[in-house]
Short mmCIF file of C-alpha atoms in Angstrom, two decimals:
data_model
loop_
_atom_site.label_atom_id
_atom_site.label_comp_id
_atom_site.label_asym_id
_atom_site.label_seq_id
_atom_site.Cartn_x
_atom_site.Cartn_y
_atom_site.Cartn_z
CA UNK A 26 0.40 20.91 4.44
CA UNK A 27 1.11 20.91 0.75
CA UNK A 28 1.97 17.23 0.48
CA UNK A 29 -0.97 15.20 1.66
CA UNK A 30 -0.21 11.48 1.63
CA UNK A 31 -1.31 9.48 -1.35
CA UNK A 32 -4.87 8.23 -1.44
CA UNK A 33 -4.23 4.52 -1.43
CA UNK A 34 -6.11 1.29 -1.07
CA UNK A 35 -5.99 0.33 2.58
CA UNK A 36 -7.02 -3.20 1.63
CA UNK A 37 -4.73 -3.26 -1.36
CA UNK A 38 -3.45 -6.83 -1.58
CA UNK A 39 -5.44 -8.22 1.37
CA UNK A 40 -2.68 -8.01 3.96
CA UNK A 41 -2.81 -9.70 7.37
CA UNK A 42 -5.10 -7.94 9.84
CA UNK A 43 -2.62 -7.49 12.68
CA UNK A 44 0.30 -5.56 11.23
CA UNK A 45 2.92 -5.55 13.96
CA UNK A 46 6.68 -5.21 13.96
CA UNK A 47 7.01 -8.59 15.65
CA UNK A 48 5.67 -11.96 14.57
CA UNK A 49 2.25 -12.88 15.92
CA UNK A 50 1.70 -16.02 18.03
CA UNK A 51 -0.12 -17.53 15.04
CA UNK A 52 2.96 -17.02 12.84
CA UNK A 53 5.23 -18.52 15.52
CA UNK A 54 2.94 -21.56 15.75
CA UNK A 55 2.93 -22.06 11.98
CA UNK A 56 6.71 -21.80 11.76
CA UNK A 57 7.07 -24.24 14.66
CA UNK A 58 4.76 -26.66 12.89
CA UNK A 59 6.83 -26.40 9.71
CA UNK A 60 10.08 -27.01 11.57
CA UNK A 61 8.97 -29.80 13.88
CA UNK A 62 6.36 -31.74 11.94
CA UNK A 63 7.87 -34.59 10.01
CA UNK A 64 6.26 -33.45 6.77
CA UNK A 65 6.87 -35.02 3.42
CA UNK A 66 7.07 -32.52 0.56
CA UNK A 67 3.28 -32.56 0.14
CA UNK A 68 0.44 -30.12 -0.49
CA UNK A 69 -0.09 -29.61 3.25
CA UNK A 70 3.44 -28.25 3.54
CA UNK A 71 2.74 -25.88 0.63
CA UNK A 72 -0.33 -24.57 2.44
CA UNK A 73 1.71 -24.01 5.61
CA UNK A 74 4.44 -22.21 3.67
CA UNK A 75 1.87 -19.93 2.07
CA UNK A 76 0.20 -19.19 5.40
CA UNK A 77 3.55 -18.21 6.93
CA UNK A 78 4.51 -16.11 3.89
CA UNK A 79 1.19 -14.28 4.15
CA UNK A 80 1.48 -13.62 7.89
CA UNK A 81 5.00 -12.22 7.48
CA UNK A 82 4.12 -9.73 4.73
CA UNK A 83 4.01 -6.70 7.00
CA UNK A 84 6.46 -7.75 9.70
CA UNK A 85 9.39 -9.54 8.05
CA UNK A 86 9.25 -9.02 4.31
CA UNK A 87 12.47 -10.82 3.44
CA UNK A 88 11.36 -13.90 5.36
CA UNK A 89 8.00 -13.78 3.57
CA UNK A 90 9.88 -13.81 0.28
CA UNK A 91 11.84 -16.94 1.25
CA UNK A 92 8.71 -18.86 2.27
CA UNK A 93 6.95 -17.84 -0.95
CA UNK A 94 9.89 -19.05 -3.05
CA UNK A 95 9.94 -22.39 -1.23
CA UNK A 96 6.16 -22.74 -1.74
CA UNK A 97 6.51 -21.96 -5.46
CA UNK A 98 9.27 -24.55 -5.90
CA UNK A 99 7.39 -27.26 -4.02
CA UNK A 100 4.06 -26.50 -5.74
CA UNK A 101 5.76 -26.77 -9.13
CA UNK A 102 7.26 -30.14 -8.25
CA UNK A 103 3.89 -31.41 -6.99
CA UNK A 104 1.93 -29.86 -9.87
CA UNK A 105 -0.27 -28.26 -7.17
CA UNK A 106 -2.10 -25.50 -9.05
CA UNK A 107 -3.90 -23.74 -6.20
CA UNK A 108 -0.73 -23.70 -4.10
CA UNK A 109 1.29 -22.34 -7.02
CA UNK A 110 -1.22 -19.58 -7.82
CA UNK A 111 -1.36 -18.54 -4.16
CA UNK A 112 2.42 -18.48 -3.64
CA UNK A 113 2.98 -16.60 -6.90
CA UNK A 114 0.35 -14.06 -5.84
CA UNK A 115 2.10 -13.67 -2.47
CA UNK A 116 5.40 -13.08 -4.24
CA UNK A 117 3.71 -10.37 -6.31
CA UNK A 118 2.42 -8.83 -3.08
CA UNK A 119 5.96 -8.87 -1.67
CA UNK A 120 7.23 -6.98 -4.72
CA UNK A 121 4.40 -4.45 -4.44
CA UNK A 122 5.24 -3.78 -0.79
CA UNK A 123 8.88 -3.32 -1.79
CA UNK A 124 7.77 -0.76 -4.37
CA UNK A 125 8.93 -2.93 -7.30
CA UNK A 126 5.80 -2.42 -9.38
CA UNK A 127 6.94 -4.02 -12.62
CA UNK A 128 7.88 -7.27 -10.88
CA UNK A 129 4.62 -7.12 -8.93
CA UNK A 130 2.73 -6.87 -12.20
CA UNK A 131 4.61 -9.80 -13.73
CA UNK A 132 3.97 -12.10 -10.78
CA UNK A 133 0.27 -11.27 -10.59
CA UNK A 134 -0.04 -11.98 -14.32
CA UNK A 135 1.59 -15.36 -13.70
CA UNK A 136 -0.76 -16.03 -10.77
CA UNK A 137 -3.77 -15.16 -12.94
CA UNK A 138 -2.64 -17.50 -15.73
CA UNK A 139 -2.37 -20.36 -13.22
CA UNK A 140 -5.76 -19.50 -11.67
CA UNK A 141 -7.39 -19.54 -15.10
CA UNK A 142 -5.81 -22.90 -15.89
CA UNK A 143 -7.25 -24.46 -12.72
CA UNK A 144 -10.49 -22.42 -13.08
CA UNK A 145 -10.50 -21.07 -9.52
CA UNK A 146 -12.65 -17.91 -9.10
CA UNK A 147 -11.03 -17.19 -5.72
CA UNK A 148 -7.49 -17.23 -7.08
CA UNK A 149 -8.57 -15.33 -10.20
CA UNK A 150 -10.04 -12.61 -7.97
CA UNK A 151 -6.88 -12.17 -5.88
CA UNK A 152 -4.63 -12.12 -8.95
CA UNK A 153 -6.89 -9.66 -10.79
CA UNK A 154 -6.89 -7.42 -7.71
CA UNK A 155 -3.10 -7.54 -7.69
CA UNK A 156 -3.05 -6.51 -11.33
CA UNK A 157 -5.54 -3.73 -10.66
CA UNK A 158 -3.62 -2.10 -7.84
CA UNK A 159 -0.31 -2.54 -9.70
CA UNK A 160 -1.67 -0.71 -12.75
CA UNK A 161 -3.07 2.03 -10.54
CA UNK A 162 0.37 2.38 -8.95
CA UNK A 163 1.76 2.80 -12.45
CA UNK A 164 -0.85 5.53 -13.11
CA UNK A 165 -2.84 3.43 -15.58
CA UNK A 166 -6.11 4.13 -13.80
CA UNK A 167 -8.64 2.94 -16.39
CA UNK A 168 -6.91 -0.40 -16.77
CA UNK A 169 -6.61 -0.72 -12.99
CA UNK A 170 -10.33 -0.08 -12.50
CA UNK A 171 -11.22 -2.62 -15.19
CA UNK A 172 -9.16 -5.30 -13.44
CA UNK A 173 -10.76 -4.46 -10.09
CA UNK A 174 -14.26 -4.84 -11.53
CA UNK A 175 -13.24 -8.17 -13.09
CA UNK A 176 -11.86 -9.22 -9.72
CA UNK A 177 -15.12 -8.34 -7.99
CA UNK A 178 -17.10 -10.48 -10.45
CA UNK A 179 -14.82 -13.46 -9.79
CA UNK A 180 -15.07 -12.87 -6.03
CA UNK A 181 -18.86 -13.02 -6.28
CA UNK A 182 -18.56 -16.35 -8.10
CA UNK A 183 -16.33 -17.65 -5.31
CA UNK A 184 -18.82 -16.59 -2.63
CA UNK A 185 -15.98 -15.33 -0.41
CA UNK A 186 -17.41 -12.42 1.59
CA UNK A 187 -14.02 -11.01 2.55
CA UNK A 188 -12.91 -10.83 -1.07
CA UNK A 189 -16.17 -9.18 -2.09
CA UNK A 190 -15.95 -6.53 0.64
CA UNK A 191 -12.24 -5.87 0.07
CA UNK A 192 -12.70 -5.38 -3.65
CA UNK A 193 -15.71 -3.13 -3.09
CA UNK A 194 -13.46 -1.00 -0.87
CA UNK A 195 -10.63 -0.95 -3.41
CA UNK A 196 -13.02 0.32 -6.09
CA UNK A 197 -14.26 2.92 -3.61
CA UNK A 198 -10.68 4.10 -2.98
CA UNK A 199 -10.05 4.49 -6.68
CA UNK A 200 -13.20 6.60 -7.07
CA UNK A 201 -12.05 8.67 -4.08
CA UNK A 202 -8.69 9.20 -5.74
CA UNK A 203 -10.53 10.42 -8.85
CA UNK A 204 -12.76 12.72 -6.71
CA UNK A 205 -15.93 10.77 -7.47
CA UNK A 206 -16.97 11.39 -3.87
CA UNK A 207 -20.60 10.28 -4.00
CA UNK A 208 -19.71 6.92 -5.58
CA UNK A 209 -16.86 6.39 -3.12
CA UNK A 210 -19.04 7.25 -0.12
CA UNK A 211 -21.74 4.79 -1.19
CA UNK A 212 -19.12 2.00 -1.34
CA UNK A 213 -17.63 2.79 2.08
CA UNK A 214 -20.96 3.39 3.83
CA UNK A 215 -22.34 0.08 2.58
CA UNK A 216 -19.28 -1.65 4.02
CA UNK A 217 -19.65 0.11 7.38
CA UNK A 218 -23.21 -1.26 7.55
CA UNK A 219 -21.98 -4.72 6.57
CA UNK A 220 -19.16 -4.55 9.13
CA UNK A 221 -21.63 -3.77 11.90
CA UNK A 222 -23.93 -6.57 10.76
CA UNK A 223 -21.08 -9.11 10.62
CA UNK A 224 -19.29 -7.67 13.68
CA UNK A 225 -16.21 -7.49 11.46
CA UNK A 226 -13.72 -5.17 13.19
CA UNK A 227 -11.28 -5.15 10.30
CA UNK A 228 -13.98 -3.96 7.91
CA UNK A 229 -15.03 -1.23 10.34
CA UNK A 230 -11.45 0.00 10.82
CA UNK A 231 -10.70 0.21 7.12
CA UNK A 232 -13.91 1.93 6.13
CA UNK A 233 -13.86 4.43 8.98
CA UNK A 234 -10.43 5.47 7.70
CA UNK A 235 -11.86 5.60 4.19
CA UNK A 236 -14.77 7.85 5.19
CA UNK A 237 -12.44 10.02 7.28
CA UNK A 238 -10.22 10.47 4.23
CA UNK A 239 -13.22 11.29 2.06
CA UNK A 240 -14.55 13.98 4.40
CA UNK A 241 -11.09 15.47 4.79
CA UNK A 242 -10.85 15.75 1.01
CA UNK A 243 -14.25 17.45 1.01
CA UNK A 244 -13.05 19.90 3.68
CA UNK A 245 -15.33 18.66 6.46
CA UNK A 246 -12.64 18.25 9.13
CA UNK A 247 -14.91 17.65 12.11
CA UNK A 248 -16.51 14.67 10.39
CA UNK A 249 -13.11 13.47 9.17
CA UNK A 250 -11.66 13.51 12.71
CA UNK A 251 -14.73 11.70 14.06
CA UNK A 252 -14.16 8.82 11.63
CA UNK A 253 -10.40 8.74 12.32
CA UNK A 254 -11.16 8.62 16.07
CA UNK A 255 -13.36 5.56 15.53
CA UNK A 256 -10.70 3.87 13.43
CA UNK A 257 -7.89 4.65 15.87
CA UNK A 258 -9.87 3.28 18.82
CA UNK A 259 -10.63 0.02 17.00
CA UNK A 260 -7.05 -0.25 15.66
CA UNK A 261 -5.55 0.05 19.14
CA UNK A 262 -7.97 -2.52 20.53
CA UNK A 263 -7.03 -4.98 17.76
CA UNK A 264 -3.30 -4.28 17.33
CA UNK A 265 -3.60 -3.04 13.75
CA UNK A 266 -0.38 -1.01 13.53
CA UNK A 267 -0.73 -0.16 9.86
CA UNK A 268 -4.04 1.66 10.33
CA UNK A 269 -2.75 3.35 13.48
CA UNK A 270 0.12 4.73 11.42
CA UNK A 271 -2.17 6.04 8.72
CA UNK A 272 -4.49 7.63 11.26
CA UNK A 273 -1.51 9.40 12.87
CA UNK A 274 -0.51 10.86 9.49
CA UNK A 275 -4.01 12.14 8.90
CA UNK A 276 -4.19 13.62 12.41
CA UNK A 277 -0.81 15.27 11.83
CA UNK A 278 -1.80 16.82 8.52
CA UNK A 279 -5.15 18.08 9.80
CA UNK A 280 -3.63 19.59 12.96
CA UNK A 281 -0.96 21.25 10.84
CA UNK A 282 -3.65 22.84 8.68
CA UNK A 283 -5.29 24.08 11.91
CA UNK A 284 -1.98 25.65 12.99
CA UNK A 285 -1.46 23.23 15.90
CA UNK A 286 2.09 22.35 14.90
CA UNK A 287 3.21 20.69 18.15
CA UNK A 288 0.33 18.21 18.00
CA UNK A 289 0.91 17.76 14.27
CA UNK A 290 4.57 16.83 14.75
CA UNK A 291 3.76 14.40 17.56
CA UNK A 292 1.37 12.48 15.33
CA UNK A 293 3.68 12.49 12.31
CA UNK A 294 6.63 11.21 14.37
CA UNK A 295 4.44 8.48 15.86
CA UNK A 296 3.47 7.41 12.34
CA UNK A 297 7.16 7.36 11.36
CA UNK A 298 7.98 5.18 14.37
CA UNK A 299 5.22 2.70 13.49
CA UNK A 300 6.13 2.42 9.81
CA UNK A 301 9.84 2.05 10.56
CA UNK A 302 8.94 -0.82 12.90
CA UNK A 303 6.77 -2.45 10.24
CA UNK A 304 9.48 -1.84 7.60
CA UNK A 305 7.15 -1.41 4.64
CA UNK A 306 8.59 0.85 1.95
CA UNK A 307 5.25 1.95 0.50
CA UNK A 308 4.24 3.27 3.94
CA UNK A 309 7.64 4.78 4.79
CA UNK A 310 7.83 6.91 1.67
CA UNK A 311 4.44 8.40 2.60
CA UNK A 312 5.51 9.50 6.06
CA UNK A 313 8.92 10.76 4.89
CA UNK A 314 7.13 12.99 2.35
CA UNK A 315 4.71 14.30 4.98
CA UNK A 316 7.49 15.03 7.50
CA UNK A 317 9.78 16.58 4.91
CA UNK A 318 7.02 18.90 3.78
CA UNK A 319 6.05 19.68 7.38
CA UNK A 320 9.58 20.67 8.42
CA UNK A 321 10.10 22.73 5.25
CA UNK A 322 6.87 24.66 5.91
CA UNK A 323 8.09 25.32 9.48
CA UNK A 324 11.49 26.54 8.20
CA UNK A 325 13.18 23.70 10.08
CA UNK A 326 15.45 22.96 7.19
CA UNK A 327 18.02 20.74 8.95
CA UNK A 328 15.29 18.27 9.99
CA UNK A 329 13.69 18.59 6.55
CA UNK A 330 17.01 17.79 4.87
CA UNK A 331 17.61 14.71 7.04
CA UNK A 332 14.17 13.27 6.29
CA UNK A 333 14.23 14.29 2.62
CA UNK A 334 17.56 12.51 2.07
CA UNK A 335 16.04 9.30 3.45
CA UNK A 336 12.88 9.79 1.42
CA UNK A 337 14.67 10.56 -1.84
CA UNK A 338 16.89 7.48 -1.50
CA UNK A 339 13.87 5.28 -0.80
CA UNK A 340 11.69 6.80 -3.54
CA UNK A 341 14.53 6.37 -6.04
CA UNK A 342 15.02 2.75 -5.01
CA UNK A 343 11.28 2.15 -5.38
CA UNK A 344 11.05 4.10 -8.66
CA UNK A 345 8.26 6.07 -7.00
CA UNK A 346 7.92 9.28 -9.02
CA UNK A 347 5.12 10.81 -6.94
CA UNK A 348 7.19 11.93 -3.96
CA UNK A 349 10.57 12.69 -5.48
CA UNK A 350 9.62 16.31 -6.37
CA UNK A 351 8.73 16.93 -2.70
CA UNK A 352 12.08 15.62 -1.54
CA UNK A 353 14.03 17.58 -4.16
CA UNK A 354 12.19 20.77 -3.16
CA UNK A 355 12.93 20.28 0.55
CA UNK A 356 16.61 19.58 -0.13
CA UNK A 357 16.96 22.55 -2.51
CA UNK A 358 15.39 24.93 0.02
CA UNK A 359 17.63 23.60 2.78
CA UNK A 360 20.73 24.20 0.66
CA UNK A 361 19.59 27.72 -0.27
CA UNK A 362 18.78 28.73 3.33
CA UNK A 363 22.18 27.51 4.51
CA UNK A 364 23.89 29.61 1.81
CA UNK A 365 25.00 26.62 -0.25
CA UNK A 366 23.75 28.06 -3.53
CA UNK A 367 26.01 25.84 -5.60
CA UNK A 368 24.55 22.75 -3.89
CA UNK A 369 21.02 24.07 -4.48
CA UNK A 370 21.82 24.66 -8.16
CA UNK A 371 23.25 21.14 -8.56
CA UNK A 372 20.17 19.63 -6.89
CA UNK A 373 17.86 21.60 -9.18
CA UNK A 374 19.90 20.43 -12.15
CA UNK A 375 19.64 16.83 -10.92
CA UNK A 376 15.88 17.24 -10.49
CA UNK A 377 15.43 18.56 -14.04
CA UNK A 378 17.46 15.64 -15.40
CA UNK A 379 15.31 13.21 -13.41
CA UNK A 380 12.14 14.93 -14.68
CA UNK A 381 13.29 14.66 -18.31
CA UNK A 382 14.08 10.97 -17.78
CA UNK A 383 10.66 10.43 -16.18
CA UNK A 384 8.86 12.07 -19.11
CA UNK A 385 10.75 9.87 -21.56
CA UNK A 386 9.93 6.80 -19.50
CA UNK A 387 6.23 7.70 -19.39
CA UNK A 388 6.11 8.21 -23.15
CA UNK A 389 7.72 4.81 -23.65
CA UNK A 390 5.26 3.22 -21.20
CA UNK A 391 2.33 4.80 -23.05
CA UNK A 392 3.58 3.35 -26.34
CA UNK A 393 3.88 -0.11 -24.75
CA UNK A 394 0.35 0.18 -23.34
CA UNK A 395 -1.03 1.16 -26.75
CA UNK A 396 0.81 -1.75 -28.35
CA UNK A 397 -0.76 -4.09 -25.80
CA UNK A 398 -4.26 -2.65 -26.22
CA UNK A 399 -4.27 -2.63 -30.01
CA UNK A 400 -1.85 -5.57 -30.45
CA UNK A 401 0.34 -3.56 -32.82
#
């Protein structure tokens, strides 16, 4: 397949482990505690609100947003710095998952400023990680990597092993994206060893996916599938829907490259089902691109058009410029094959207009970055 899904940080913003379409029992218990406990507007309530907001990030995004906003308001009234930094960070994570990268960046900058004021290495690390992945999403890779290394240093000061391992993985993913395979492999392999030592299933799942991705990029498909098999087995045992979805996409793309199109489609549709249940835009746009490209390659242009329309609408809403060319190409081909040459021409014209606008936007962004760097 021409459109392999984006290499992305599977830790990213340290999302909840069990990513299911429905609320977990833990989330239900926390919400029940919030609703039934006769709590004064105190710091304990802020902590509960933040816990609920965190748990809802990959199941009910809009509800997560509401709990984060309430936590921010209450933390501000109480002058509760750690609660305010955490809730602001969670709001930034919400915006990232919605694909609103500029707002994500703004909120993580606010969270970092608060963390620096209260001098909390833990909260500095999470905010710096948020800034790092947001800049990477905006294609400012050097700045993103710098923030991730800063985050790792703060995580080491905090002594939090999860933060340290997650940031090590994020840096590994960025090196993988840049095809620095040996550096990336050393990061992921060290975390596999640590996961076995700590009996940390989450760490093992994430880094088996990472190594599978790496070997697929290197063209060693047998090794890639072996790592994806390990990750899928662990993900099913632990209810990690997000990683199951990603593994299905990788299976689908590899089987398609092998010419096993029936198996490929089964896996891609299963990934689509999972991500539509989770309702996370950053995941959905990945699978829509993969399916659109798959159907176009199979000359199944009606299915390609249906998926590409969904994908283009979502990518436009998210201002995600990576996948829009794939969707435009699928739609243009579908129009041409059906004999609607005028529609194909209009789509191509729309695409060129979008591309010109994107180039202008990138030039403007580069100027703003230079102004920030050199304080012009």
